[in-house]
mmCIF file of C-alpha atoms in Angstrom:
data_model
loop_
_atom_site.group_PDB
_atom_site.id
_atom_site.type_symbol
_atom_site.label_atom_id
_atom_site.label_comp_id
_atom_site.label_asym_id
_atom_site.label_seq_id
_atom_site.Cartn_x
_atom_site.Cartn_y
_atom_site.Cartn_z
ATOM 1 C CA MET M 1 80.251 112.889 108.286
ATOM 2 C CA THR M 2 83.527 112.547 106.376
ATOM 3 C CA ALA M 3 84.600 109.025 105.561
ATOM 4 C CA VAL M 4 88.175 108.092 106.449
ATOM 5 C CA LEU M 5 89.697 105.905 103.774
ATOM 6 C CA PRO M 6 92.415 103.425 104.809
ATOM 7 C CA GLN M 7 95.910 104.201 103.634
ATOM 8 C CA PRO M 8 97.432 101.817 101.078
ATOM 9 C CA ARG M 9 99.375 99.042 102.790
ATOM 10 C CA THR M 10 103.053 99.590 102.075
ATOM 11 C CA ALA M 11 106.336 98.487 103.590
ATOM 12 C CA PRO M 12 109.702 100.260 103.447
ATOM 13 C CA ALA M 13 111.157 99.826 99.982
ATOM 14 C CA LEU M 14 114.648 98.873 101.203
ATOM 15 C CA PRO M 15 116.560 99.452 104.442
ATOM 16 C CA SER M 16 119.671 101.600 104.306
ATOM 17 C CA PRO M 17 122.746 99.632 103.206
ATOM 18 C CA ARG M 18 125.348 98.362 105.626
ATOM 19 C CA ARG M 19 128.879 99.493 104.707
ATOM 20 C CA LEU M 20 131.489 96.752 104.606
ATOM 21 C CA THR M 21 135.274 97.008 104.297
ATOM 22 C CA ARG M 22 137.781 94.312 103.422
ATOM 23 C CA ALA M 23 141.423 93.927 102.418
ATOM 24 C CA GLU M 24 142.001 92.099 99.139
ATOM 25 C CA ASN M 25 145.340 91.733 97.332
ATOM 26 C CA GLY M 26 146.773 94.469 99.523
ATOM 27 C CA GLU M 27 143.978 96.903 98.651
ATOM 28 C CA ARG M 28 141.276 98.331 100.893
ATOM 29 C CA LEU M 29 137.885 97.788 99.240
ATOM 30 C CA HIS M 30 134.313 98.601 100.186
ATOM 31 C CA ALA M 31 130.890 97.052 99.697
ATOM 32 C CA LEU M 32 127.260 97.896 100.385
ATOM 33 C CA LEU M 33 124.833 95.272 101.680
ATOM 34 C CA TRP M 34 121.076 95.715 101.732
ATOM 35 C CA THR M 35 119.365 93.047 103.844
ATOM 36 C CA ALA M 36 115.771 93.129 102.649
ATOM 37 C CA GLY M 37 114.685 89.859 104.251
ATOM 38 C CA PRO M 38 111.847 87.726 102.870
ATOM 39 C CA GLY M 39 108.972 89.179 100.897
ATOM 40 C CA ARG M 40 110.907 90.888 98.098
ATOM 41 C CA ARG M 41 110.825 90.101 94.385
ATOM 42 C CA MET M 42 113.670 91.503 92.319
ATOM 43 C CA ILE M 43 114.728 91.778 88.714
ATOM 44 C CA SER M 44 118.378 92.314 87.939
ATOM 45 C CA SER M 45 121.044 92.143 85.265
ATOM 46 C CA ALA M 46 123.613 91.280 87.956
ATOM 47 C CA VAL M 47 126.182 88.519 87.564
ATOM 48 C CA LEU M 48 124.847 86.869 90.750
ATOM 49 C CA GLY M 49 121.101 86.422 91.247
ATOM 50 C CA GLY M 50 120.198 87.966 87.902
ATOM 51 C CA GLY M 51 116.782 87.482 86.348
ATOM 52 C CA VAL M 52 113.463 87.616 88.229
ATOM 53 C CA GLY M 53 112.707 85.957 91.547
ATOM 54 C CA GLU M 54 112.530 86.116 95.320
ATOM 55 C CA ARG M 55 115.674 87.688 96.727
ATOM 56 C CA ALA M 56 116.594 88.483 100.340
ATOM 57 C CA TRP M 57 119.584 90.795 99.928
ATOM 58 C CA VAL M 58 121.601 92.922 97.510
ATOM 59 C CA LEU M 59 125.388 93.300 97.582
ATOM 60 C CA ASN M 60 127.251 95.976 95.606
ATOM 61 C CA ALA M 61 130.952 95.199 95.958
ATOM 62 C CA GLN M 62 133.952 97.241 94.920
ATOM 63 C CA VAL M 63 136.721 95.230 93.252
ATOM 64 C CA SER M 64 140.180 96.146 92.012
ATOM 65 C CA HIS M 65 140.732 97.874 88.691
ATOM 66 C CA GLY M 66 141.767 95.253 86.176
ATOM 67 C CA TYR M 67 139.706 92.570 87.932
ATOM 68 C CA ARG M 68 140.427 89.255 86.243
ATOM 69 C CA ARG M 69 138.643 86.540 88.231
ATOM 70 C CA THR M 70 136.606 84.247 86.021
ATOM 71 C CA ASP M 71 134.128 83.289 88.774
ATOM 72 C CA PRO M 72 132.610 86.634 89.848
ATOM 73 C CA ASP M 73 129.384 84.941 90.953
ATOM 74 C CA ARG M 74 131.258 82.722 93.428
ATOM 75 C CA HIS M 75 133.338 85.688 94.577
ATOM 76 C CA LEU M 76 130.220 87.755 95.305
ATOM 77 C CA ALA M 77 128.447 84.846 97.001
ATOM 78 C CA GLY M 78 131.444 84.373 99.279
ATOM 79 C CA LEU M 79 131.556 88.055 100.196
ATOM 80 C CA ALA M 80 127.827 88.043 100.976
ATOM 81 C CA ALA M 81 128.075 84.902 103.101
ATOM 82 C CA ALA M 82 131.028 86.336 105.023
ATOM 83 C CA ALA M 83 128.867 89.394 105.806
ATOM 84 C CA GLY M 84 126.071 87.198 107.166
ATOM 85 C CA ALA M 85 123.685 87.324 104.206
ATOM 86 C CA ARG M 86 121.462 84.264 103.973
ATOM 87 C CA GLY M 87 119.228 82.905 101.253
ATOM 88 C CA PRO M 88 119.168 83.945 97.590
ATOM 89 C CA GLY M 89 120.362 87.427 96.748
ATOM 90 C CA VAL M 90 121.701 89.762 94.089
ATOM 91 C CA GLY M 91 125.395 90.547 93.708
ATOM 92 C CA LEU M 92 126.777 93.447 91.680
ATOM 93 C CA MET M 93 130.378 94.598 91.348
ATOM 94 C CA THR M 94 132.198 97.703 90.222
ATOM 95 C CA ALA M 95 135.641 99.241 90.265
ATOM 96 C CA ALA M 96 134.130 102.485 91.601
ATOM 97 C CA ASP M 97 134.318 103.353 95.309
ATOM 98 C CA VAL M 98 130.879 102.275 96.504
ATOM 99 C CA SER M 99 131.270 104.073 99.831
ATOM 100 C CA ALA M 100 130.604 107.281 97.847
ATOM 101 C CA TYR M 101 127.118 106.168 96.811
ATOM 102 C CA ALA M 102 124.278 108.563 96.039
ATOM 103 C CA HIS M 103 120.756 108.108 97.399
ATOM 104 C CA ALA M 104 117.449 109.687 96.440
ATOM 105 C CA ARG M 105 113.813 109.010 97.302
ATOM 106 C CA ASP M 106 110.525 110.078 95.817
ATOM 107 C CA ALA M 107 107.223 109.340 97.591
ATOM 108 C CA GLY M 108 108.283 105.856 98.667
ATOM 109 C CA ALA M 109 110.571 104.954 95.749
ATOM 110 C CA GLU M 110 114.247 104.630 96.724
ATOM 111 C CA ALA M 111 117.307 104.725 94.467
ATOM 112 C CA TYR M 112 120.939 104.049 95.316
ATOM 113 C CA VAL M 113 123.628 104.654 92.689
ATOM 114 C CA THR M 114 127.376 104.079 92.539
ATOM 115 C CA ALA M 115 129.143 105.461 89.517
ATOM 116 C CA GLY M 116 132.452 105.815 87.765
ATOM 117 C CA VAL M 117 132.314 107.105 84.201
ATOM 118 C CA ASP M 118 135.926 106.957 83.013
ATOM 119 C CA VAL M 119 134.996 104.253 80.495
ATOM 120 C CA ARG M 120 131.770 105.397 78.857
ATOM 121 C CA GLY M 121 130.121 105.590 75.488
ATOM 122 C CA TRP M 122 126.947 105.202 73.455
ATOM 123 C CA ALA M 123 124.974 101.971 73.381
ATOM 124 C CA ALA M 124 124.582 101.945 69.576
ATOM 125 C CA ARG M 125 127.967 102.188 67.900
ATOM 126 C CA PRO M 126 129.783 100.503 64.985
ATOM 127 C CA GLY M 127 131.797 97.368 65.546
ATOM 128 C CA GLU M 128 131.377 93.986 67.161
ATOM 129 C CA GLY M 129 130.754 93.549 70.860
ATOM 130 C CA ALA M 130 133.060 91.531 73.103
ATOM 131 C CA GLY M 131 132.141 87.881 73.504
ATOM 132 C CA GLY M 132 133.416 87.355 77.046
ATOM 133 C CA PRO M 133 133.184 89.121 80.395
ATOM 134 C CA GLN M 134 134.306 92.732 80.535
ATOM 135 C CA ASP M 135 135.756 94.847 83.295
ATOM 136 C CA PRO M 136 133.469 95.347 86.338
ATOM 137 C CA GLY M 137 130.548 97.712 85.844
ATOM 138 C CA THR M 138 130.768 101.353 86.738
ATOM 139 C CA ILE M 139 127.173 102.603 87.076
ATOM 140 C CA ASN M 140 125.230 100.305 89.372
ATOM 141 C CA ILE M 141 121.627 101.192 90.203
ATOM 142 C CA VAL M 142 119.647 99.620 93.034
ATOM 143 C CA VAL M 143 116.078 100.879 93.112
ATOM 144 C CA ALA M 144 113.058 99.753 95.115
ATOM 145 C CA VAL M 145 109.352 100.429 95.445
ATOM 146 C CA PRO M 146 107.212 99.402 98.434
ATOM 147 C CA VAL M 147 104.440 97.793 96.362
ATOM 148 C CA PRO M 148 104.086 94.578 94.328
ATOM 149 C CA LEU M 149 104.889 94.715 90.607
ATOM 150 C CA SER M 150 103.970 92.138 87.991
ATOM 151 C CA ASP M 151 106.747 90.500 85.975
ATOM 152 C CA ALA M 152 105.956 92.800 83.058
ATOM 153 C CA ALA M 153 106.049 95.840 85.338
ATOM 154 C CA LEU M 154 109.428 94.754 86.710
ATOM 155 C CA VAL M 155 110.789 94.663 83.155
ATOM 156 C CA ASN M 156 109.149 98.030 82.543
ATOM 157 C CA ALA M 157 110.829 99.389 85.694
ATOM 158 C CA VAL M 158 114.278 98.405 84.378
ATOM 159 C CA ALA M 159 113.579 100.334 81.165
ATOM 160 C CA THR M 160 112.309 103.330 83.142
ATOM 161 C CA ALA M 161 115.371 103.353 85.413
ATOM 162 C CA THR M 162 117.641 103.167 82.361
ATOM 163 C CA GLU M 163 115.836 106.052 80.644
ATOM 164 C CA ALA M 164 116.199 108.149 83.806
ATOM 165 C CA LYS M 165 119.909 107.267 83.999
ATOM 166 C CA VAL M 166 120.544 108.389 80.423
ATOM 167 C CA GLN M 167 118.598 111.620 80.997
ATOM 168 C CA ALA M 168 120.733 112.371 84.058
ATOM 169 C CA LEU M 169 123.991 111.645 82.214
ATOM 170 C CA LEU M 170 123.082 113.977 79.361
ATOM 171 C CA GLU M 171 121.969 116.723 81.733
ATOM 172 C CA ALA M 172 125.288 116.349 83.568
ATOM 173 C CA GLY M 173 127.099 117.086 80.292
ATOM 174 C CA LEU M 174 128.415 113.558 79.732
ATOM 175 C CA ASP M 175 128.512 112.396 76.110
ATOM 176 C CA CYS M 176 127.265 108.860 76.718
ATOM 177 C CA SER M 177 124.325 106.597 77.388
ATOM 178 C CA GLY M 178 126.274 104.760 80.072
ATOM 179 C CA THR M 179 129.260 102.454 80.437
ATOM 180 C CA PRO M 180 129.727 99.038 78.783
ATOM 181 C CA THR M 181 129.001 97.157 82.001
ATOM 182 C CA ASP M 182 126.268 99.047 83.860
ATOM 183 C CA ALA M 183 123.989 96.926 86.026
ATOM 184 C CA VAL M 184 120.578 97.467 87.581
ATOM 185 C CA CYS M 185 118.469 95.832 90.269
ATOM 186 C CA VAL M 186 114.807 96.665 90.911
ATOM 187 C CA ALA M 187 113.158 95.421 94.104
ATOM 188 C CA ALA M 188 109.427 95.268 94.769
ATOM 189 C CA ARG M 189 107.307 93.739 97.497
ATOM 190 C CA THR M 190 105.930 90.230 97.106
ATOM 191 C CA PRO M 191 102.114 90.493 96.906
ATOM 192 C CA GLY M 192 100.078 89.306 99.850
ATOM 193 C CA PRO M 193 96.922 87.181 99.614
ATOM 194 C CA ASP M 194 94.310 88.732 97.310
ATOM 195 C CA GLU M 195 96.589 91.725 96.699
ATOM 196 C CA GLU M 196 96.844 93.020 93.152
ATOM 197 C CA GLU M 197 100.199 93.678 91.540
ATOM 198 C CA HIS M 198 100.819 96.968 89.782
ATOM 199 C CA ALA M 199 100.794 96.142 86.081
ATOM 200 C CA PHE M 200 102.769 99.170 84.833
ATOM 201 C CA ALA M 201 106.035 100.882 85.754
ATOM 202 C CA GLY M 202 106.604 103.124 82.750
ATOM 203 C CA PRO M 203 107.704 106.710 83.329
ATOM 204 C CA ARG M 204 104.138 108.044 83.391
ATOM 205 C CA SER M 205 102.712 105.358 85.667
ATOM 206 C CA LEU M 206 102.338 106.101 89.392
ATOM 207 C CA TRP M 207 105.333 104.124 90.650
ATOM 208 C CA GLY M 208 107.325 104.355 87.442
ATOM 209 C CA ALA M 209 107.285 108.143 87.628
ATOM 210 C CA ARG M 210 108.459 108.071 91.245
ATOM 211 C CA LEU M 211 111.150 105.531 90.438
ATOM 212 C CA ALA M 212 112.349 107.601 87.480
ATOM 213 C CA ARG M 213 112.660 110.798 89.545
ATOM 214 C CA ALA M 214 114.563 108.984 92.298
ATOM 215 C CA VAL M 215 116.990 107.346 89.841
ATOM 216 C CA HIS M 216 117.465 110.617 87.941
ATOM 217 C CA ARG M 217 118.424 112.533 91.079
ATOM 218 C CA ALA M 218 120.706 109.787 92.387
ATOM 219 C CA VAL M 219 122.557 109.408 89.075
ATOM 220 C CA ARG M 220 123.009 113.178 88.764
ATOM 221 C CA GLU M 221 124.477 113.274 92.263
ATOM 222 C CA ALA M 222 126.679 110.218 91.686
ATOM 223 C CA VAL M 223 128.298 111.575 88.491
ATOM 224 C CA THR M 224 128.740 115.157 89.728
ATOM 225 C CA PRO M 225 132.253 115.809 91.097
ATOM 226 C CA ARG M 226 132.208 116.476 94.833
#
């Protein structure tokens, strides 16, 4: 008699984003809102909700070129609240048209990418960096896995997503490692009682490899002219 093993308990990594449109300073701008609800831990470099912690939503908002507000966190929080988002969340911004996002999945890992690469370059270059805020980011990556990750694995996942991004940019023929203001958000499920967290998310780990392939495909699609 063949034993039937139970399938691993997983939940959807992230629901599809809701597309939002607003008028601001006479310009029509777009945003993407993922409402994940409770039970998600995220790590992000975003201006709103950055760091590691429980987060219920992710907003990726398009802003005008030459954006000069000095309170982007309050701006993003207001946009999220106006869209009905509740609780703590992550807010990213970009001057790129986020309605033209790219999406890829790989065995449960999901990646969403918005990209504009007019201002790009290499991470290591001569000269001093700017001390204050820079123009809104142009390559924003939102990636999710349907399993719990430890804090270390969340950090590892950011590195893996970044490696996959750079690989995709080089394969697309772009002479850069990114733009000066790229941002990333990685979402994982909060562990249940007695549930182990995955300790690794490097590119050769189970979920790191899936995450890397999803990010790679989404970045390639996002930077390829349509």
